[in-house]
PDB file of C-alpha atoms in Angstrom:
ATOM      1  CA  MET C   1      19.644 226.995  84.780  1.00  0.00           C
ATOM      2  CA  PHE C   2      22.784 226.284  86.843  1.00  0.00           C
ATOM      3  CA  LYS C   3      24.345 229.640  85.814  1.00  0.00           C
ATOM      4  CA  ARG C   4      21.193 231.522  86.864  1.00  0.00           C
ATOM      5  CA  THR C   5      21.321 229.867  90.274  1.00  0.00           C
ATOM      6  CA  ILE C   6      24.961 230.831  90.775  1.00  0.00           C
ATOM      7  CA  VAL C   7      24.272 234.417  89.689  1.00  0.00           C
ATOM      8  CA  ALA C   8      21.276 234.609  92.032  1.00  0.00           C
ATOM      9  CA  VAL C   9      23.259 233.224  94.973  1.00  0.00           C
ATOM     10  CA  ALA C  10      26.184 235.583  94.271  1.00  0.00           C
ATOM     11  CA  GLY C  11      23.794 238.533  94.080  1.00  0.00           C
ATOM     12  CA  ALA C  12      22.122 237.566  97.350  1.00  0.00           C
ATOM     13  CA  LEU C  13      25.482 237.262  99.078  1.00  0.00           C
ATOM     14  CA  ALA C  14      26.573 240.652  97.752  1.00  0.00           C
ATOM     15  CA  LEU C  15      23.370 242.275  99.033  1.00  0.00           C
ATOM     16  CA  ALA C  16      23.746 240.553 102.382  1.00  0.00           C
ATOM     17  CA  ALA C  17      27.289 241.867 102.678  1.00  0.00           C
ATOM     18  CA  CYS C  18      26.066 245.408 101.988  1.00  0.00           C
ATOM     19  CA  GLY C  19      23.550 245.166 104.778  1.00  0.00           C
ATOM     20  CA  ASN C  20      25.994 243.818 107.359  1.00  0.00           C
ATOM     21  CA  THR C  21      25.841 245.931 110.516  1.00  0.00           C
ATOM     22  CA  SER C  22      28.486 243.998 112.408  1.00  0.00           C
ATOM     23  CA  THR C  23      31.093 246.146 114.142  1.00  0.00           C
ATOM     24  CA  THR C  24      33.775 243.467 114.016  1.00  0.00           C
ATOM     25  CA  VAL C  25      36.876 244.853 112.336  1.00  0.00           C
ATOM     26  CA  THR C  26      39.490 242.566 110.873  1.00  0.00           C
ATOM     27  CA  PRO C  27      42.898 244.179 111.236  1.00  0.00           C
ATOM     28  CA  ALA C  28      44.927 244.473 108.051  1.00  0.00           C
ATOM     29  CA  THR C  29      48.436 243.166 107.941  1.00  0.00           C
ATOM     30  CA  PRO C  30      51.083 245.904 107.948  1.00  0.00           C
ATOM     31  CA  ALA C  31      52.258 244.953 104.449  1.00  0.00           C
ATOM     32  CA  SER C  32      48.803 245.380 102.936  1.00  0.00           C
ATOM     33  CA  SER C  33      47.521 248.335 104.920  1.00  0.00           C
ATOM     34  CA  PRO C  34      47.635 251.596 102.955  1.00  0.00           C
ATOM     35  CA  ALA C  35      47.989 253.563 106.189  1.00  0.00           C
ATOM     36  CA  ALA C  36      50.968 251.476 107.304  1.00  0.00           C
ATOM     37  CA  SER C  37      52.514 251.722 103.853  1.00  0.00           C
ATOM     38  CA  ALA C  38      51.908 255.463 103.730  1.00  0.00           C
ATOM     39  CA  ALA C  39      53.881 255.908 106.922  1.00  0.00           C
ATOM     40  CA  SER C  40      56.899 254.097 105.463  1.00  0.00           C
ATOM     41  CA  PHE C  41      57.521 256.302 102.418  1.00  0.00           C
ATOM     42  CA  ASN C  42      57.564 259.950 101.405  1.00  0.00           C
ATOM     43  CA  ASP C  43      57.586 262.057  98.229  1.00  0.00           C
ATOM     44  CA  ALA C  44      61.348 261.623  97.831  1.00  0.00           C
ATOM     45  CA  ASP C  45      60.918 257.830  97.753  1.00  0.00           C
ATOM     46  CA  VAL C  46      58.205 258.135  95.107  1.00  0.00           C
ATOM     47  CA  MET C  47      60.263 260.505  92.967  1.00  0.00           C
ATOM     48  CA  PHE C  48      63.318 258.247  93.268  1.00  0.00           C
ATOM     49  CA  ALA C  49      61.371 255.218  92.050  1.00  0.00           C
ATOM     50  CA  GLN C  50      59.508 257.102  89.316  1.00  0.00           C
ATOM     51  CA  MET C  51      62.709 258.647  87.957  1.00  0.00           C
ATOM     52  CA  MET C  52      64.943 255.613  88.322  1.00  0.00           C
ATOM     53  CA  ILE C  53      62.621 253.356  86.301  1.00  0.00           C
ATOM     54  CA  PRO C  54      62.991 255.220  82.969  1.00  0.00           C
ATOM     55  CA  HIS C  55      66.633 255.903  83.795  1.00  0.00           C
ATOM     56  CA  HIS C  56      67.297 252.183  84.237  1.00  0.00           C
ATOM     57  CA  ARG C  57      65.246 251.328  81.157  1.00  0.00           C
ATOM     58  CA  GLN C  58      67.496 253.561  79.083  1.00  0.00           C
ATOM     59  CA  ALA C  59      70.636 251.977  80.563  1.00  0.00           C
ATOM     60  CA  VAL C  60      69.241 248.534  79.701  1.00  0.00           C
ATOM     61  CA  ARG C  61      68.599 249.678  76.109  1.00  0.00           C
ATOM     62  CA  MET C  62      72.188 250.933  75.946  1.00  0.00           C
ATOM     63  CA  ALA C  63      73.451 247.618  77.334  1.00  0.00           C
ATOM     64  CA  ASP C  64      71.377 245.697  74.790  1.00  0.00           C
ATOM     65  CA  LEU C  65      73.107 247.617  71.987  1.00  0.00           C
ATOM     66  CA  ALA C  66      76.514 246.608  73.346  1.00  0.00           C
ATOM     67  CA  ALA C  67      75.746 242.928  72.845  1.00  0.00           C
ATOM     68  CA  THR C  68      75.848 243.329  69.055  1.00  0.00           C
ATOM     69  CA  ARG C  69      77.780 246.553  68.480  1.00  0.00           C
ATOM     70  CA  ALA C  70      80.680 246.560  70.955  1.00  0.00           C
ATOM     71  CA  ALA C  71      84.118 245.303  69.952  1.00  0.00           C
ATOM     72  CA  ASP C  72      85.712 245.388  73.393  1.00  0.00           C
ATOM     73  CA  PRO C  73      84.995 242.261  75.487  1.00  0.00           C
ATOM     74  CA  GLU C  74      85.129 244.277  78.722  1.00  0.00           C
ATOM     75  CA  ILE C  75      82.437 246.646  77.401  1.00  0.00           C
ATOM     76  CA  LYS C  76      80.272 243.640  76.495  1.00  0.00           C
ATOM     77  CA  GLU C  77      80.804 242.039  79.906  1.00  0.00           C
ATOM     78  CA  LEU C  78      80.060 245.277  81.772  1.00  0.00           C
ATOM     79  CA  ALA C  79      76.953 245.890  79.659  1.00  0.00           C
ATOM     80  CA  GLY C  80      75.731 242.398  80.561  1.00  0.00           C
ATOM     81  CA  ARG C  81      76.233 243.134  84.265  1.00  0.00           C
ATOM     82  CA  ILE C  82      74.401 246.460  83.955  1.00  0.00           C
ATOM     83  CA  LYS C  83      71.415 244.753  82.338  1.00  0.00           C
ATOM     84  CA  ALA C  84      71.447 241.911  84.892  1.00  0.00           C
ATOM     85  CA  ALA C  85      71.445 244.391  87.796  1.00  0.00           C
ATOM     86  CA  GLN C  86      68.994 246.949  86.492  1.00  0.00           C
ATOM     87  CA  ASP C  87      66.240 244.740  85.047  1.00  0.00           C
ATOM     88  CA  PRO C  88      65.323 243.340  88.502  1.00  0.00           C
ATOM     89  CA  GLU C  89      65.654 246.805  90.065  1.00  0.00           C
ATOM     90  CA  ILE C  90      63.035 248.092  87.599  1.00  0.00           C
ATOM     91  CA  THR C  91      60.708 245.320  88.797  1.00  0.00           C
ATOM     92  CA  THR C  92      61.382 246.190  92.446  1.00  0.00           C
ATOM     93  CA  LEU C  93      60.822 249.921  91.919  1.00  0.00           C
ATOM     94  CA  THR C  94      57.611 249.258  89.987  1.00  0.00           C
ATOM     95  CA  GLY C  95      56.370 247.000  92.790  1.00  0.00           C
ATOM     96  CA  TRP C  96      57.003 249.674  95.408  1.00  0.00           C
ATOM     97  CA  LEU C  97      55.104 252.320  93.465  1.00  0.00           C
ATOM     98  CA  THR C  98      52.189 249.944  92.996  1.00  0.00           C
ATOM     99  CA  ALA C  99      52.178 249.049  96.705  1.00  0.00           C
ATOM    100  CA  TRP C 100      52.336 252.740  97.617  1.00  0.00           C
ATOM    101  CA  GLY C 101      49.389 253.499  95.332  1.00  0.00           C
ATOM    102  CA  GLU C 102      51.523 255.816  93.207  1.00  0.00           C
ATOM    103  CA  PRO C 103      51.738 256.000  89.407  1.00  0.00           C
ATOM    104  CA  VAL C 104      54.681 254.160  87.902  1.00  0.00           C
ATOM    105  CA  GLU C 105      55.303 256.898  85.359  1.00  0.00           C
ATOM    106  CA  ALA C 106      56.335 260.293  86.699  1.00  0.00           C
ATOM    107  CA  PRO C 107      54.464 263.216  85.163  1.00  0.00           C
ATOM    108  CA  MET C 108      57.634 264.667  83.589  1.00  0.00           C
ATOM    109  CA  HIS C 109      61.168 263.405  82.954  1.00  0.00           C
ATOM    110  CA  HIS C 110      62.665 266.554  81.478  1.00  0.00           C
ATOM    111  CA  GLY C 111      66.013 267.396  82.968  1.00  0.00           C
ATOM    112  CA  MET C 112      66.467 263.997  84.603  1.00  0.00           C
ATOM    113  CA  PRO C 113      70.164 263.703  85.488  1.00  0.00           C
ATOM    114  CA  GLY C 114      72.205 261.671  83.027  1.00  0.00           C
ATOM    115  CA  MET C 115      69.418 260.819  80.585  1.00  0.00           C
ATOM    116  CA  LEU C 116      70.534 260.627  76.978  1.00  0.00           C
ATOM    117  CA  SER C 117      68.624 262.560  74.365  1.00  0.00           C
ATOM    118  CA  ASP C 118      66.961 260.781  71.466  1.00  0.00           C
ATOM    119  CA  ASP C 119      69.817 262.041  69.260  1.00  0.00           C
ATOM    120  CA  ASP C 120      72.412 260.582  71.660  1.00  0.00           C
ATOM    121  CA  MET C 121      70.644 257.220  71.619  1.00  0.00           C
ATOM    122  CA  ALA C 122      70.456 257.333  67.814  1.00  0.00           C
ATOM    123  CA  ARG C 123      74.194 258.038  67.567  1.00  0.00           C
ATOM    124  CA  LEU C 124      74.929 255.146  69.916  1.00  0.00           C
ATOM    125  CA  GLY C 125      72.628 252.865  67.948  1.00  0.00           C
ATOM    126  CA  ALA C 126      74.387 253.774  64.702  1.00  0.00           C
ATOM    127  CA  ALA C 127      77.930 253.257  66.032  1.00  0.00           C
ATOM    128  CA  GLN C 128      79.855 249.984  65.662  1.00  0.00           C
ATOM    129  CA  GLY C 129      83.070 248.495  66.982  1.00  0.00           C
ATOM    130  CA  ALA C 130      85.662 250.788  68.563  1.00  0.00           C
ATOM    131  CA  ALA C 131      83.543 253.895  67.880  1.00  0.00           C
ATOM    132  CA  PHE C 132      80.648 252.269  69.756  1.00  0.00           C
ATOM    133  CA  ASP C 133      82.923 251.274  72.646  1.00  0.00           C
ATOM    134  CA  ARG C 134      84.156 254.846  73.167  1.00  0.00           C
ATOM    135  CA  LEU C 135      80.697 256.393  72.810  1.00  0.00           C
ATOM    136  CA  PHE C 136      79.116 253.766  75.083  1.00  0.00           C
ATOM    137  CA  ALA C 137      81.730 254.378  77.789  1.00  0.00           C
ATOM    138  CA  GLU C 138      81.387 258.161  77.602  1.00  0.00           C
ATOM    139  CA  GLN C 139      77.602 258.107  77.580  1.00  0.00           C
ATOM    140  CA  MET C 140      77.291 255.458  80.284  1.00  0.00           C
ATOM    141  CA  ILE C 141      79.594 257.459  82.568  1.00  0.00           C
ATOM    142  CA  ALA C 142      77.310 260.496  82.227  1.00  0.00           C
ATOM    143  CA  HIS C 143      74.246 258.272  82.592  1.00  0.00           C
ATOM    144  CA  HIS C 144      75.594 256.599  85.734  1.00  0.00           C
ATOM    145  CA  GLU C 145      76.618 259.929  87.252  1.00  0.00           C
ATOM    146  CA  GLY C 146      72.990 261.016  86.923  1.00  0.00           C
ATOM    147  CA  ALA C 147      71.797 257.836  88.629  1.00  0.00           C
ATOM    148  CA  ILE C 148      74.333 258.325  91.416  1.00  0.00           C
ATOM    149  CA  GLU C 149      73.017 261.860  91.948  1.00  0.00           C
ATOM    150  CA  MET C 150      69.427 260.580  92.165  1.00  0.00           C
ATOM    151  CA  ALA C 151      70.471 257.763  94.512  1.00  0.00           C
ATOM    152  CA  GLU C 152      72.325 260.158  96.819  1.00  0.00           C
ATOM    153  CA  THR C 153      69.253 262.409  96.952  1.00  0.00           C
ATOM    154  CA  GLU C 154      67.153 259.393  97.945  1.00  0.00           C
ATOM    155  CA  ARG C 155      69.659 258.443 100.625  1.00  0.00           C
ATOM    156  CA  SER C 156      69.468 261.913 102.179  1.00  0.00           C
ATOM    157  CA  ASP C 157      65.782 262.750 101.638  1.00  0.00           C
ATOM    158  CA  GLY C 158      63.956 259.405 101.434  1.00  0.00           C
ATOM    159  CA  ARG C 159      62.126 257.686 104.270  1.00  0.00           C
ATOM    160  CA  ASP C 160      61.517 254.112 103.096  1.00  0.00           C
ATOM    161  CA  PRO C 161      64.330 251.887 104.452  1.00  0.00           C
ATOM    162  CA  ALA C 162      64.242 249.504 101.477  1.00  0.00           C
ATOM    163  CA  ALA C 163      64.338 252.367  98.961  1.00  0.00           C
ATOM    164  CA  LYS C 164      67.237 253.976 100.808  1.00  0.00           C
ATOM    165  CA  ALA C 165      69.082 250.639 100.882  1.00  0.00           C
ATOM    166  CA  LEU C 166      68.570 250.171  97.137  1.00  0.00           C
ATOM    167  CA  ALA C 167      69.760 253.732  96.536  1.00  0.00           C
ATOM    168  CA  LYS C 168      72.946 252.920  98.453  1.00  0.00           C
ATOM    169  CA  GLU C 169      73.484 249.765  96.376  1.00  0.00           C
ATOM    170  CA  ILE C 170      72.880 251.674  93.132  1.00  0.00           C
ATOM    171  CA  ALA C 171      75.295 254.449  94.090  1.00  0.00           C
ATOM    172  CA  GLU C 172      78.041 252.028  95.127  1.00  0.00           C
ATOM    173  CA  ALA C 173      77.673 249.748  92.090  1.00  0.00           C
ATOM    174  CA  GLN C 174      77.532 252.596  89.618  1.00  0.00           C
ATOM    175  CA  LYS C 175      80.507 254.417  91.154  1.00  0.00           C
ATOM    176  CA  ALA C 176      82.518 251.223  90.635  1.00  0.00           C
ATOM    177  CA  GLU C 177      81.245 250.921  87.061  1.00  0.00           C
ATOM    178  CA  VAL C 178      82.157 254.560  86.336  1.00  0.00           C
ATOM    179  CA  ALA C 179      85.700 253.858  87.566  1.00  0.00           C
ATOM    180  CA  GLN C 180      85.856 250.782  85.317  1.00  0.00           C
ATOM    181  CA  LEU C 181      84.540 252.752  82.326  1.00  0.00           C
ATOM    182  CA  ARG C 182      87.147 255.481  82.885  1.00  0.00           C
ATOM    183  CA  LYS C 183      89.892 252.835  82.834  1.00  0.00           C
ATOM    184  CA  ILE C 184      88.450 251.384  79.636  1.00  0.00           C
ATOM    185  CA  LEU C 185      88.499 254.849  78.041  1.00  0.00           C
ATOM    186  CA  GLU C 186      92.184 255.211  78.945  1.00  0.00           C
ATOM    187  CA  ARG C 187      92.900 251.875  77.282  1.00  0.00           C
ATOM    188  CA  ILE C 188      90.890 252.128  74.058  1.00  0.00           C
TER     189      ILE C 188
END
């Protein structure tokens, strides 16, 4: 009986809301208004976020492999930093796309700069020790160079200030990591 009463009251309220002819408009806050959000981003911002998510996911998978396969302590340490930086960036990028009303997954990822093929990932996953270290460094350099390219495109073509700021951070961090990886390659 109690459930029927609640359902009846809820239904009556819903019908009453549909019949409301009041002209009072409650302004939306800028953060939640689709129109305000739409003005803060463009297609370049969307593409940056949609492409960087799978790119970062692959880098995190590569870093996860280093935890058990790398022999060089500097490779392990760098891989840990990569994972620690990119996991939260994936969350941020996903949040932006959701707030912008855009799909998280881009329609196509073919030709994304720096992405490793399935064969490349399989070779990395099969390598151990010093062979893993060399392959990880070489592949992560190429991977990072692709991310830097995408970040620089966002910096020049994007509109959203937060996305452009993240792109700057990504480019700077990954340029430093590429330099570190090149030094590791000289040493190992």
